[in-house]
Protein backbone atom coordinates (compact mmCIF):
# COMPACT_ATOMS: atom_id res chain seq x y z
CA UNK A 1 0.00 0.00 0.00
CA UNK A 2 1.25 3.49 -0.81
CA UNK A 3 2.24 5.42 2.26
CA UNK A 4 0.24 8.47 1.25
CA UNK A 5 -3.24 9.86 1.53
CA UNK A 6 -5.04 12.14 -0.92
CA UNK A 7 -7.14 14.66 0.96
CA UNK A 8 -9.72 16.70 -0.91
CA UNK A 9 -10.27 19.43 1.66
CA UNK A 10 -12.37 22.52 2.21
CA UNK A 11 -15.36 20.82 3.86
CA UNK A 12 -16.27 20.90 7.55
CA UNK A 13 -15.74 17.70 9.54
CA UNK A 14 -19.06 16.64 11.00
CA UNK A 15 -20.16 13.61 12.98
CA UNK A 16 -19.26 11.38 15.90
CA UNK A 17 -16.13 9.32 16.59
CA UNK A 18 -14.77 7.40 19.56
CA UNK A 19 -11.42 7.89 21.26
CA UNK A 20 -10.03 5.01 23.35
CA UNK A 21 -7.21 4.74 25.90
CA UNK A 22 -4.27 7.17 25.97
CA UNK A 23 -1.23 6.02 23.97
CA UNK A 24 1.05 7.60 26.57
CA UNK A 25 -0.55 5.65 29.40
CA UNK A 26 -1.38 2.30 27.80
CA UNK A 27 2.21 1.56 26.78
CA UNK A 28 3.44 2.27 30.34
CA UNK A 29 0.70 0.17 31.96
CA UNK A 30 1.73 -2.68 29.67
CA UNK A 31 5.32 -2.36 30.93
CA UNK A 32 4.05 -2.30 34.56
CA UNK A 33 2.60 -5.79 34.05
CA UNK A 34 6.22 -7.05 34.08
CA UNK A 35 6.40 -6.22 37.78
CA UNK A 36 3.50 -8.50 38.78
CA UNK A 37 3.69 -12.10 39.98
CA UNK A 38 0.28 -12.76 38.40
CA UNK A 39 -1.49 -11.75 35.13
CA UNK A 40 -2.88 -8.27 34.43
CA UNK A 41 -5.88 -7.13 32.40
CA UNK A 42 -5.92 -3.77 30.61
CA UNK A 43 -9.08 -2.39 28.98
CA UNK A 44 -9.84 0.46 26.57
CA UNK A 45 -6.65 -0.31 24.61
CA UNK A 46 -6.52 1.33 21.16
CA UNK A 47 -5.22 -0.45 18.07
CA UNK A 48 -2.16 1.70 17.40
CA UNK A 49 1.37 0.82 16.39
CA UNK A 50 2.92 1.76 19.75
CA UNK A 51 0.76 -0.93 21.41
CA UNK A 52 1.97 -3.45 18.82
CA UNK A 53 5.61 -2.45 19.47
CA UNK A 54 5.29 -2.85 23.25
CA UNK A 55 3.42 -6.14 22.79
CA UNK A 56 6.35 -7.38 20.68
CA UNK A 57 8.89 -6.29 23.29
CA UNK A 58 6.95 -7.91 26.15
CA UNK A 59 6.65 -11.16 24.19
CA UNK A 60 10.40 -11.13 23.57
CA UNK A 61 10.86 -11.05 27.32
CA UNK A 62 8.59 -14.04 27.85
CA UNK A 63 5.33 -12.25 28.68
CA UNK A 64 2.26 -13.88 27.13
CA UNK A 65 0.03 -11.20 25.62
CA UNK A 66 -3.51 -12.11 24.56
CA UNK A 67 -5.39 -9.37 22.77
CA UNK A 68 -9.04 -8.93 21.93
CA UNK A 69 -8.26 -5.95 19.71
CA UNK A 70 -11.87 -5.19 18.83
CA UNK A 71 -12.95 -5.12 22.49
CA UNK A 72 -9.72 -3.28 23.40
CA UNK A 73 -8.69 -5.82 26.06
CA UNK A 74 -5.17 -7.07 26.73
CA UNK A 75 -4.31 -9.96 29.06
CA UNK A 76 -0.66 -9.90 30.07
CA UNK A 77 0.91 -12.89 31.82
CA UNK A 78 4.48 -12.31 33.08
CA UNK A 79 4.97 -15.70 34.80
CA UNK A 80 7.79 -16.71 32.43
CA UNK A 81 9.82 -13.52 32.14
CA UNK A 82 13.28 -14.11 30.70
CA UNK A 83 16.17 -12.21 29.10
CA UNK A 84 15.72 -11.38 25.43
CA UNK A 85 18.42 -11.36 22.77
CA UNK A 86 19.90 -7.95 22.11
CA UNK A 87 19.41 -8.21 18.33
CA UNK A 88 15.71 -9.08 18.78
CA UNK A 89 15.12 -6.11 21.10
CA UNK A 90 16.79 -3.85 18.56
CA UNK A 91 14.58 -5.11 15.76
CA UNK A 92 11.36 -4.75 17.77
CA UNK A 93 11.96 -1.38 19.39
CA UNK A 94 11.31 0.33 16.06
CA UNK A 95 10.52 3.99 16.43
CA UNK A 96 9.49 3.77 20.07
CA UNK A 97 11.03 5.30 23.20
CA UNK A 98 9.31 2.79 25.49
CA UNK A 99 12.23 0.29 25.81
CA UNK A 100 13.89 2.58 28.32
CA UNK A 101 10.99 2.02 30.73
CA UNK A 102 11.66 -1.73 30.74
CA UNK A 103 14.86 -1.12 32.76
CA UNK A 104 13.51 -0.95 36.32
CA UNK A 105 11.15 -3.94 36.01
CA UNK A 106 13.79 -6.07 34.25
CA UNK A 107 16.50 -5.15 36.76
CA UNK A 108 14.16 -6.31 39.53
CA UNK A 109 13.16 -9.51 37.80
CA UNK A 110 16.33 -10.56 36.01
CA UNK A 111 19.11 -8.39 37.39
CA UNK A 112 19.88 -7.03 33.91
CA UNK A 113 18.40 -5.02 31.05
CA UNK A 114 19.37 -3.72 27.61
CA UNK A 115 18.20 -0.59 25.77
CA UNK A 116 18.85 -0.15 22.06
CA UNK A 117 19.27 3.24 20.41
CA UNK A 118 15.93 4.91 21.01
CA UNK A 119 13.51 6.24 18.41
CA UNK A 120 10.48 8.45 18.92
CA UNK A 121 9.49 11.64 17.14
CA UNK A 122 12.14 14.03 15.83
CA UNK A 123 11.02 16.99 17.91
CA UNK A 124 14.26 17.77 19.71
CA UNK A 125 17.29 16.03 21.09
CA UNK A 126 15.28 13.86 23.51
CA UNK A 127 18.14 12.78 25.78
CA UNK A 128 17.83 10.01 28.41
CA UNK A 129 20.25 11.42 30.97
CA UNK A 130 17.56 11.74 33.68
CA UNK A 131 16.62 8.08 33.18
CA UNK A 132 20.18 6.84 33.49
CA UNK A 133 20.91 9.07 36.52
CA UNK A 134 17.83 7.68 38.24
CA UNK A 135 18.77 4.07 37.55
CA UNK A 136 22.31 4.69 38.77
CA UNK A 137 20.97 6.25 41.98
CA UNK A 138 19.00 3.07 42.67
CA UNK A 139 22.28 1.15 42.37
CA UNK A 140 22.20 -0.03 38.75
CA UNK A 141 25.47 -0.25 36.84
CA UNK A 142 25.13 1.45 33.45
CA UNK A 143 27.44 0.37 30.65
CA UNK A 144 27.20 2.25 27.33
CA UNK A 145 28.32 0.14 24.37
CA UNK A 146 28.20 0.54 20.60
CA UNK A 147 24.91 -1.35 20.19
CA UNK A 148 23.08 0.28 23.11
CA UNK A 149 23.10 0.48 26.89
CA UNK A 150 23.56 -2.56 29.13
CA UNK A 151 22.42 -2.34 32.77
CA UNK A 152 23.03 -4.61 35.73
CA UNK A 153 21.80 -4.69 39.31
CA UNK A 154 24.61 -6.26 41.38
CA UNK A 155 22.14 -6.44 44.31
CA UNK A 156 18.54 -5.44 45.04
CA UNK A 157 17.93 -1.85 43.96
CA UNK A 158 17.81 0.58 46.87
CA UNK A 159 15.29 3.35 47.52
CA UNK A 160 16.77 6.82 47.12
CA UNK A 161 16.09 10.56 47.16
CA UNK A 162 16.00 12.28 43.79
CA UNK A 163 15.22 15.79 42.54
CA UNK A 164 14.48 16.13 38.83
CA UNK A 165 15.85 19.30 37.19
CA UNK A 166 12.71 19.35 34.97
CA UNK A 167 9.40 17.52 35.53
CA UNK A 168 10.00 14.91 32.82
CA UNK A 169 7.13 12.53 32.17
CA UNK A 170 9.34 9.60 31.17
CA UNK A 171 11.81 10.09 34.03
CA UNK A 172 8.96 10.20 36.57
CA UNK A 173 7.59 6.96 35.11
CA UNK A 174 11.06 5.43 35.20
CA UNK A 175 11.34 6.28 38.87
CA UNK A 176 7.88 4.88 39.70
CA UNK A 177 8.44 1.61 37.83
CA UNK A 178 11.77 1.16 39.63
CA UNK A 179 10.97 2.42 43.14
CA UNK A 180 7.90 0.24 43.74
CA UNK A 181 10.03 -2.92 44.10
CA UNK A 182 13.21 -1.30 45.43
CA UNK A 183 14.23 -1.76 49.06
CA UNK A 184 13.15 1.12 51.30
CA UNK A 185 11.71 4.54 50.63
CA UNK A 186 12.17 6.65 47.51
CA UNK A 187 11.34 10.33 47.37
CA UNK A 188 11.07 12.23 44.10
CA UNK A 189 10.99 16.03 44.04
CA UNK A 190 10.15 17.88 40.83
CA UNK A 191 7.92 15.05 39.56
CA UNK A 192 5.69 15.27 36.50
CA UNK A 193 2.03 14.94 37.49
CA UNK A 194 0.34 14.38 34.11
CA UNK A 195 -3.00 12.51 34.24
CA UNK A 196 -1.34 9.55 32.50
CA UNK A 197 1.15 9.38 35.40
CA UNK A 198 -1.68 9.49 37.94
CA UNK A 199 -3.32 6.58 36.10
CA UNK A 200 -0.02 4.67 36.19
CA UNK A 201 0.14 5.29 39.95
CA UNK A 202 -3.42 3.93 40.21
CA UNK A 203 -2.33 0.77 38.36
CA UNK A 204 0.72 0.33 40.60
CA UNK A 205 -1.41 0.81 43.70
CA UNK A 206 -3.78 -1.91 42.45
CA UNK A 207 -0.71 -4.14 42.11
CA UNK A 208 0.22 -3.60 45.76
CA UNK A 209 2.51 -0.55 45.65
CA UNK A 210 2.51 2.16 48.31
CA UNK A 211 2.76 5.57 46.63
CA UNK A 212 1.75 8.97 47.94
CA UNK A 213 1.52 12.09 45.83
CA UNK A 214 2.27 15.09 48.02
CA UNK A 215 1.98 18.80 47.26
CA UNK A 216 4.60 20.63 45.18
CA UNK A 217 5.46 17.76 42.83
CA UNK A 218 6.75 15.41 45.52
CA UNK A 219 6.06 11.68 45.16
CA UNK A 220 6.99 9.20 47.90
CA UNK A 221 7.18 5.45 47.34
CA UNK A 222 7.60 2.72 49.95
CA UNK A 223 9.17 -0.26 48.22
CA UNK A 224 7.43 -3.65 48.63
CA UNK A 225 8.66 -7.22 48.15
CA UNK A 226 5.89 -8.40 45.87
CA UNK A 227 3.43 -6.98 43.38
CA UNK A 228 0.52 -8.79 41.75
CA UNK A 229 -1.29 -8.22 38.46
CA UNK A 230 -3.90 -5.51 37.97
CA UNK A 231 -7.24 -5.04 36.27
CA UNK A 232 -7.67 -1.54 34.89
CA UNK A 233 -9.48 0.58 32.31
CA UNK A 234 -7.19 3.13 30.64
CA UNK A 235 -8.03 6.82 30.77
CA UNK A 236 -9.00 8.35 27.42
CA UNK A 237 -6.46 9.87 25.03
CA UNK A 238 -6.50 13.62 25.65
CA UNK A 239 -4.05 14.28 22.80
CA UNK A 240 -6.22 12.51 20.25
CA UNK A 241 -9.26 14.34 21.61
CA UNK A 242 -7.60 17.73 21.21
CA UNK A 243 -6.41 16.78 17.73
CA UNK A 244 -9.93 16.02 16.48
CA UNK A 245 -11.30 19.09 18.31
CA UNK A 246 -8.73 21.26 16.52
CA UNK A 247 -9.68 19.62 13.22
CA UNK A 248 -13.33 20.51 13.88
CA UNK A 249 -12.37 24.13 14.60
CA UNK A 250 -10.02 24.57 11.64
CA UNK A 251 -12.51 23.15 9.14
CA UNK A 252 -15.51 25.02 10.59
CA UNK A 253 -16.99 21.68 11.65
CA UNK A 254 -18.87 19.97 14.49
CA UNK A 255 -17.42 16.80 15.99
CA UNK A 256 -18.60 14.78 18.98
CA UNK A 257 -15.89 12.67 20.59
CA UNK A 258 -17.14 9.74 22.63
CA UNK A 259 -14.69 8.69 25.33
CA UNK A 260 -13.38 12.25 25.85
CA UNK A 261 -13.52 13.37 29.49
CA UNK A 262 -13.50 16.87 30.95
CA UNK A 263 -11.03 16.75 33.90
CA UNK A 264 -8.00 15.90 31.72
CA UNK A 265 -9.09 18.40 29.06
CA UNK A 266 -9.72 21.47 31.24
CA UNK A 267 -6.74 23.52 30.10
CA UNK A 268 -7.42 22.70 26.46
CA UNK A 269 -11.12 23.55 26.87
CA UNK A 270 -10.27 27.00 28.26
CA UNK A 271 -8.02 27.72 25.29
CA UNK A 272 -10.53 26.32 22.80
CA UNK A 273 -13.13 28.70 24.23
CA UNK A 274 -10.73 31.69 24.10
CA UNK A 275 -10.08 31.03 20.40
CA UNK A 276 -13.84 31.12 19.84
CA UNK A 277 -14.65 27.42 19.62
CA UNK A 278 -17.65 25.99 21.46
CA UNK A 279 -17.91 22.74 23.36
CA UNK A 280 -20.51 20.80 25.27
CA UNK A 281 -19.47 18.23 27.89
CA UNK A 282 -21.84 15.28 27.60
CA UNK A 283 -22.44 12.09 29.56
CA UNK A 284 -20.12 9.97 27.41
CA UNK A 285 -18.00 12.46 25.50
CA UNK A 286 -17.48 16.08 24.44
CA UNK A 287 -18.92 17.88 21.40
CA UNK A 288 -16.62 20.50 19.80
CA UNK A 289 -17.76 22.93 17.13
CA UNK A 290 -17.08 26.16 15.26
CA UNK A 291 -20.04 28.48 15.93
CA UNK A 292 -19.55 30.55 12.77
CA UNK A 293 -18.05 34.04 12.59
CA UNK A 294 -14.43 34.92 13.30
CA UNK A 295 -12.02 32.96 15.47
CA UNK A 296 -9.83 35.00 17.87
CA UNK A 297 -6.03 35.07 18.01
CA UNK A 298 -4.42 34.15 21.34
CA UNK A 299 -1.16 34.11 23.28
CA UNK A 300 -0.29 30.53 24.19
CA UNK A 301 2.52 28.86 26.11
CA UNK A 302 2.99 25.11 26.30
CA UNK A 303 3.97 23.63 29.65
CA UNK A 304 3.96 20.51 31.78
CA UNK A 305 0.65 19.56 33.44
CA UNK A 306 -1.50 21.36 34.45
CA UNK A 307 -0.34 23.70 31.67
CA UNK A 308 -1.24 23.54 27.99
CA UNK A 309 0.28 20.30 26.65
CA UNK A 310 3.01 20.47 24.04
CA UNK A 311 1.18 17.74 22.12
CA UNK A 312 -1.90 19.96 21.78
CA UNK A 313 0.15 22.76 20.27
CA UNK A 314 0.67 21.39 16.76
CA UNK A 315 -2.98 20.64 15.91
CA UNK A 316 -4.20 23.90 17.46
CA UNK A 317 -1.71 26.00 15.48
CA UNK A 318 -3.49 24.92 12.29
CA UNK A 319 -6.76 26.30 13.68
CA UNK A 320 -4.92 29.51 14.64
CA UNK A 321 -4.09 30.09 10.96
CA UNK A 322 -7.86 30.66 10.59
CA UNK A 323 -8.12 33.11 13.54
CA UNK A 324 -8.18 36.88 13.07
CA UNK A 325 -5.00 38.71 14.17
CA UNK A 326 -1.63 37.69 15.55
CA UNK A 327 -1.32 34.59 17.72
CA UNK A 328 1.86 34.02 19.69
CA UNK A 329 2.87 30.48 20.62
CA UNK A 330 5.79 29.78 22.98
CA UNK A 331 6.87 26.11 23.09
CA UNK A 332 8.66 25.42 26.39
CA UNK A 333 8.72 21.60 26.54
CA UNK A 334 10.57 20.64 23.34
CA UNK A 335 13.16 22.82 21.65
CA UNK A 336 12.27 21.82 18.09
CA UNK A 337 8.51 21.43 17.72
CA UNK A 338 7.76 23.93 14.96
CA UNK A 339 9.24 21.97 12.04
CA UNK A 340 5.71 21.11 10.94
CA UNK A 341 5.01 24.79 10.17
CA UNK A 342 7.16 24.57 6.98
CA UNK A 343 4.32 22.69 5.30
CA UNK A 344 1.71 25.15 6.60
CA UNK A 345 3.70 28.04 5.10
CA UNK A 346 3.89 26.12 1.82
CA UNK A 347 0.07 25.95 1.95
CA UNK A 348 -0.27 29.70 2.43
CA UNK A 349 -0.17 30.19 6.21
CA UNK A 350 1.70 33.19 7.59
CA UNK A 351 3.82 31.79 10.42
CA UNK A 352 7.20 33.06 11.57
CA UNK A 353 9.37 31.21 14.04
CA UNK A 354 11.76 32.88 16.49
CA UNK A 355 14.60 31.91 18.80
CA UNK A 356 13.41 34.35 21.49
CA UNK A 357 10.90 33.47 24.22
CA UNK A 358 7.85 35.34 22.98
CA UNK A 359 4.67 36.14 24.83
CA UNK A 360 5.51 34.90 28.32
CA UNK A 361 8.24 34.01 30.75
CA UNK A 362 11.77 33.06 29.71
CA UNK A 363 12.18 29.32 29.31
CA UNK A 364 15.22 27.02 29.29
CA UNK A 365 15.51 27.33 25.47
CA UNK A 366 15.62 31.13 25.50
CA UNK A 367 19.32 31.95 25.30
CA UNK A 368 20.05 29.13 22.91
CA UNK A 369 19.75 28.51 19.22
CA UNK A 370 16.26 26.99 19.09
CA UNK A 371 13.32 28.23 17.04
CA UNK A 372 10.80 27.64 19.79
CA UNK A 373 8.39 30.59 19.46
CA UNK A 374 5.96 31.20 16.60
CA UNK A 375 3.82 34.09 15.46
CA UNK A 376 0.78 33.10 13.41
CA UNK A 377 -0.99 35.79 11.44
CA UNK A 378 -4.52 35.05 10.23
CA UNK A 379 -6.87 34.33 8.81
CA UNK A 380 -5.20 32.89 5.72
CA UNK A 381 -6.93 30.54 3.29
CA UNK A 382 -4.87 27.37 2.88
CA UNK A 383 -4.15 25.88 -0.52
CA UNK A 384 -3.73 22.18 -1.29
CA UNK A 385 -0.13 20.95 -1.47
CA UNK A 386 2.12 17.92 -1.61
CA UNK A 387 3.42 17.51 1.95
CA UNK A 388 5.46 15.04 4.00
CA UNK A 389 4.57 13.98 7.56
CA UNK A 390 7.46 15.01 9.89
CA UNK A 391 6.41 13.34 13.16
CA UNK A 392 3.31 11.96 14.87
CA UNK A 393 1.58 15.15 16.06
CA UNK A 394 3.03 17.30 13.29
CA UNK A 395 1.68 14.70 10.88
CA UNK A 396 -1.84 14.98 12.24
CA UNK A 397 -1.51 18.76 11.93
CA UNK A 398 -0.65 18.30 8.26
CA UNK A 399 -3.81 16.26 7.88
CA UNK A 400 -5.85 19.04 9.49
CA UNK A 401 -4.24 21.58 7.16
CA UNK A 402 -5.07 19.41 4.14
CA UNK A 403 -8.67 19.04 5.36
CA UNK A 404 -8.89 22.84 5.75
CA UNK A 405 -7.37 23.64 2.34
CA UNK A 406 -9.48 23.77 -0.80
CA UNK A 407 -8.39 21.22 -3.40
CA UNK A 408 -6.60 17.90 -3.21
CA UNK A 409 -3.46 17.59 -1.10
CA UNK A 410 -1.09 14.65 -1.11
CA UNK A 411 0.04 13.77 2.42
CA UNK A 412 3.07 11.45 2.37
CA UNK A 413 4.50 9.24 5.11
CA UNK A 414 0.99 8.84 6.53
CA UNK A 415 1.78 5.55 8.33
CA UNK A 416 3.66 7.53 11.02
CA UNK A 417 0.23 8.66 12.21
CA UNK A 418 -0.76 5.01 12.93
CA UNK A 419 1.66 5.12 15.87
CA UNK A 420 -0.80 7.11 17.93
CA UNK A 421 -4.15 7.59 16.15
CA UNK A 422 -6.40 4.55 16.02
CA UNK A 423 -8.10 3.96 12.64
CA UNK A 424 -7.71 7.61 11.72
CA UNK A 425 -8.68 7.08 8.09
CA UNK A 426 -11.96 5.37 9.10
CA UNK A 427 -12.63 8.23 11.51
CA UNK A 428 -11.96 10.81 8.78
CA UNK A 429 -14.46 9.03 6.52
CA UNK A 430 -17.00 8.85 9.37
CA UNK A 431 -16.68 12.65 9.69
CA UNK A 432 -17.39 13.14 5.99
CA UNK A 433 -13.82 13.81 4.83
CA UNK A 434 -13.03 13.10 1.19
CA UNK A 435 -9.85 10.98 1.49
CA UNK A 436 -8.42 8.13 -0.54
CA UNK A 437 -5.22 6.11 -0.80
CA UNK A 438 -4.93 5.92 -4.60
N1 LIG B 1 14.45 15.41 28.98
C1 LIG B 1 15.80 15.48 29.26
N2 LIG B 1 16.42 14.35 29.73
C2 LIG B 1 15.75 13.17 29.93
C3 LIG B 1 14.36 13.12 29.65
C4 LIG B 1 13.74 14.27 29.19
O1 LIG B 1 16.43 16.51 29.08
O2 LIG B 1 16.36 12.18 30.35
C5 LIG B 1 13.78 16.62 28.43
C6 LIG B 1 13.30 16.37 27.00
O3 LIG B 1 14.31 16.56 26.07
C7 LIG B 1 12.16 17.35 26.86
C8 LIG B 1 11.60 17.43 28.28
O4 LIG B 1 12.59 16.88 29.15
O5 LIG B 1 12.65 18.60 26.47
C9 LIG B 1 10.31 16.70 28.48
O6 LIG B 1 10.43 15.36 28.11
P1 LIG B 1 9.61 14.21 28.85
O7 LIG B 1 10.57 13.25 29.46
O8 LIG B 1 8.57 14.82 29.72
O9 LIG B 1 8.89 13.52 27.62
P2 LIG B 1 8.80 11.98 27.27
O10 LIG B 1 8.51 11.17 28.48
O11 LIG B 1 9.95 11.57 26.41
C10 LIG B 1 6.21 11.95 26.92
C11 LIG B 1 5.32 11.60 25.77
C12 LIG B 1 5.39 12.68 24.72
C13 LIG B 1 4.97 14.00 25.36
C14 LIG B 1 5.84 14.32 26.59
C15 LIG B 1 5.40 15.56 27.32
C16 LIG B 1 5.37 9.19 25.77
C17 LIG B 1 5.79 7.94 25.10
N3 LIG B 1 5.74 10.33 25.20
O12 LIG B 1 7.52 11.99 26.35
O13 LIG B 1 4.45 12.35 23.73
O14 LIG B 1 5.11 15.04 24.41
O15 LIG B 1 5.81 13.19 27.49
O16 LIG B 1 4.08 15.43 27.77
O17 LIG B 1 4.68 9.17 26.78
C18 LIG B 1 3.59 12.10 21.57
O18 LIG B 1 2.68 11.41 22.09
O19 LIG B 1 3.58 12.46 20.36
C19 LIG B 1 4.71 12.51 22.39
C20 LIG B 1 5.83 13.04 21.88
Short mmCIF file of C-alpha atoms in Angstrom, two decimals, residues 237-251 265 268 271-272 275 295 298 300 302 308-322 329 331 337-338 340-341 344 351 376 382 391-404 421:
data_model
loop_
_atom_site.label_atom_id
_atom_site.label_comp_id
_atom_site.label_asym_id
_atom_site.label_seq_id
_atom_site.Cartn_x
_atom_site.Cartn_y
_atom_site.Cartn_z
CA UNK A 237 -6.46 9.87 25.03
CA UNK A 238 -6.50 13.62 25.65
CA UNK A 239 -4.05 14.28 22.80
CA UNK A 240 -6.22 12.51 20.25
CA UNK A 241 -9.26 14.34 21.61
CA UNK A 242 -7.60 17.73 21.21
CA UNK A 243 -6.41 16.78 17.73
CA UNK A 244 -9.93 16.02 16.48
CA UNK A 245 -11.30 19.09 18.31
CA UNK A 246 -8.73 21.26 16.52
CA UNK A 247 -9.68 19.62 13.22
CA UNK A 248 -13.33 20.51 13.88
CA UNK A 249 -12.37 24.13 14.60
CA UNK A 250 -10.02 24.57 11.64
CA UNK A 251 -12.51 23.15 9.14
CA UNK A 265 -9.09 18.40 29.06
CA UNK A 268 -7.42 22.70 26.46
CA UNK A 271 -8.02 27.72 25.29
CA UNK A 272 -10.53 26.32 22.80
CA UNK A 275 -10.08 31.03 20.40
CA UNK A 295 -12.02 32.96 15.47
CA UNK A 298 -4.42 34.15 21.34
CA UNK A 300 -0.29 30.53 24.19
CA UNK A 302 2.99 25.11 26.30
CA UNK A 308 -1.24 23.54 27.99
CA UNK A 309 0.28 20.30 26.65
CA UNK A 310 3.01 20.47 24.04
CA UNK A 311 1.18 17.74 22.12
CA UNK A 312 -1.90 19.96 21.78
CA UNK A 313 0.15 22.76 20.27
CA UNK A 314 0.67 21.39 16.76
CA UNK A 315 -2.98 20.64 15.91
CA UNK A 316 -4.20 23.90 17.46
CA UNK A 317 -1.71 26.00 15.48
CA UNK A 318 -3.49 24.92 12.29
CA UNK A 319 -6.76 26.30 13.68
CA UNK A 320 -4.92 29.51 14.64
CA UNK A 321 -4.09 30.09 10.96
CA UNK A 322 -7.86 30.66 10.59
CA UNK A 329 2.87 30.48 20.62
CA UNK A 331 6.87 26.11 23.09
CA UNK A 337 8.51 21.43 17.72
CA UNK A 338 7.76 23.93 14.96
CA UNK A 340 5.71 21.11 10.94
CA UNK A 341 5.01 24.79 10.17
CA UNK A 344 1.71 25.15 6.60
CA UNK A 351 3.82 31.79 10.42
CA UNK A 376 0.78 33.10 13.41
CA UNK A 382 -4.87 27.37 2.88
CA UNK A 391 6.41 13.34 13.16
CA UNK A 392 3.31 11.96 14.87
CA UNK A 393 1.58 15.15 16.06
CA UNK A 394 3.03 17.30 13.29
CA UNK A 395 1.68 14.70 10.88
CA UNK A 396 -1.84 14.98 12.24
CA UNK A 397 -1.51 18.76 11.93
CA UNK A 398 -0.65 18.30 8.26
CA UNK A 399 -3.81 16.26 7.88
CA UNK A 400 -5.85 19.04 9.49
CA UNK A 401 -4.24 21.58 7.16
CA UNK A 402 -5.07 19.41 4.14
CA UNK A 403 -8.67 19.04 5.36
CA UNK A 404 -8.89 22.84 5.75
CA UNK A 421 -4.15 7.59 16.15
#
